Amino acid sequence: IKAAALVEADSCACGIVELCRDDLSEPLTVVNGNYPDEMLSHYVSSRLYLKDPVVRYHLNFSCAKPWTEIFREVDDCEARQVINYARDFNLVHGVSGSVFMPEAGALAVFGFGGRKNKFARHHCGIVDILVPHLNISLLEVSGLRPRPAVDVPFHEAQAQI
C-alpha cells in the first residue's frame, strides 16, 4: 500500500470486521501493506483486535487520530496487552482512520504505524482524505464491495493507492 508514504508511516495494514451484536467477527478481509507477517497472523488468530485500543476507538469514531491520543483515552489492561505486543514489532506510534458501513454491518480500519512519534494533526487530515478512497479499493480487492445506488466505476488510479 503506497499510501503509507503519504502519511510518513513505516508500515500499514487495513481490514474489515463485521459488527455483531456483542462482538466483532473474524476479519472479513485483511490487507497487509508491510506489517510483520508473524505479528499480523498472531494478532488475527488470537483475536487481539477485540482488545486493540485503536479498533475499540474506531467502533465509536471514524475520524483519524494519532495512536498516542487513543492510548490515553483507552487505557486498560487489555489495551496495554496489545500495545506491548505491537511494541515488540516496533509498532509504537501511528495514526488510523476508519469507515463505518451500516449497509454491510461492517467497519473498515486503516492503520499507519512507525517507531517515531511523528504523527500530528496534519497526518490525521491526510488520513481523513485518504480513507474513503482506500475503503473503495479495499472493498473492491476483497470482493466485498456493496452495490452503490448509482453505478460508480472503479478507477485504475484507486488501485494504485
mmCIF file of N, CA and C in Angstrom, residues 13 30-32 35-45 85:
data_model
loop_
_atom_site.group_PDB
_atom_site.id
_atom_site.type_symbol
_atom_site.label_atom_id
_atom_site.label_comp_id
_atom_site.label_asym_id
_atom_site.label_seq_id
_atom_site.Cartn_x
_atom_site.Cartn_y
_atom_site.Cartn_z
ATOM 1 N N ALA A 13 -1.501 -1.372 7.418
ATOM 2 C CA ALA A 13 -2.376 -2.522 7.218
ATOM 3 C C ALA A 13 -3.805 -2.024 7.353
ATOM 4 N N VAL A 30 -8.252 -8.765 5.376
ATOM 5 C CA VAL A 30 -7.101 -8.032 5.899
ATOM 6 C C VAL A 30 -6.137 -7.834 4.743
ATOM 7 N N VAL A 31 -5.678 -6.612 4.572
ATOM 8 C CA VAL A 31 -4.643 -6.326 3.578
ATOM 9 C C VAL A 31 -3.439 -5.822 4.339
ATOM 10 N N ASN A 32 -2.365 -6.563 4.232
ATOM 11 C CA ASN A 32 -1.136 -6.218 4.933
ATOM 12 C C ASN A 32 -0.211 -5.472 3.992
ATOM 13 N N TYR A 35 3.151 -4.701 7.580
ATOM 14 C CA TYR A 35 3.314 -5.096 8.979
ATOM 15 C C TYR A 35 4.054 -6.437 8.969
ATOM 16 N N PRO A 36 4.776 -6.763 10.033
ATOM 17 C CA PRO A 36 5.413 -8.084 10.081
ATOM 18 C C PRO A 36 4.350 -9.189 9.987
ATOM 19 N N ASP A 37 4.540 -10.143 9.073
ATOM 20 C CA ASP A 37 3.555 -11.207 8.856
ATOM 21 C C ASP A 37 3.270 -11.990 10.134
ATOM 22 N N GLU A 38 4.323 -12.308 10.888
ATOM 23 C CA GLU A 38 4.166 -13.055 12.143
ATOM 24 C C GLU A 38 3.272 -12.296 13.121
ATOM 25 N N MET A 39 3.493 -11.002 13.202
ATOM 26 C CA MET A 39 2.712 -10.168 14.118
ATOM 27 C C MET A 39 1.246 -10.154 13.719
ATOM 28 N N LEU A 40 0.972 -9.909 12.435
ATOM 29 C CA LEU A 40 -0.406 -9.804 11.966
ATOM 30 C C LEU A 40 -1.132 -11.143 12.056
ATOM 31 N N SER A 41 -0.434 -12.225 11.760
ATOM 32 C CA SER A 41 -1.025 -13.561 11.847
ATOM 33 C C SER A 41 -1.457 -13.867 13.285
ATOM 34 N N HIS A 42 -0.584 -13.587 14.249
ATOM 35 C CA HIS A 42 -0.912 -13.817 15.655
ATOM 36 C C HIS A 42 -2.034 -12.875 16.112
ATOM 37 N N TYR A 43 -1.989 -11.629 15.659
ATOM 38 C CA TYR A 43 -2.999 -10.631 16.002
ATOM 39 C C TYR A 43 -4.397 -11.123 15.604
ATOM 40 N N VAL A 44 -4.507 -11.662 14.393
ATOM 41 C CA VAL A 44 -5.809 -12.141 13.899
ATOM 42 C C VAL A 44 -6.200 -13.451 14.573
ATOM 43 N N SER A 45 -5.286 -14.429 14.615
ATOM 44 C CA SER A 45 -5.634 -15.745 15.168
ATOM 45 C C SER A 45 -5.936 -15.679 16.665
ATOM 46 N N TYR A 85 2.428 -5.873 22.870
ATOM 47 C CA TYR A 85 2.685 -6.843 21.803
ATOM 48 C C TYR A 85 3.161 -6.121 20.540
#
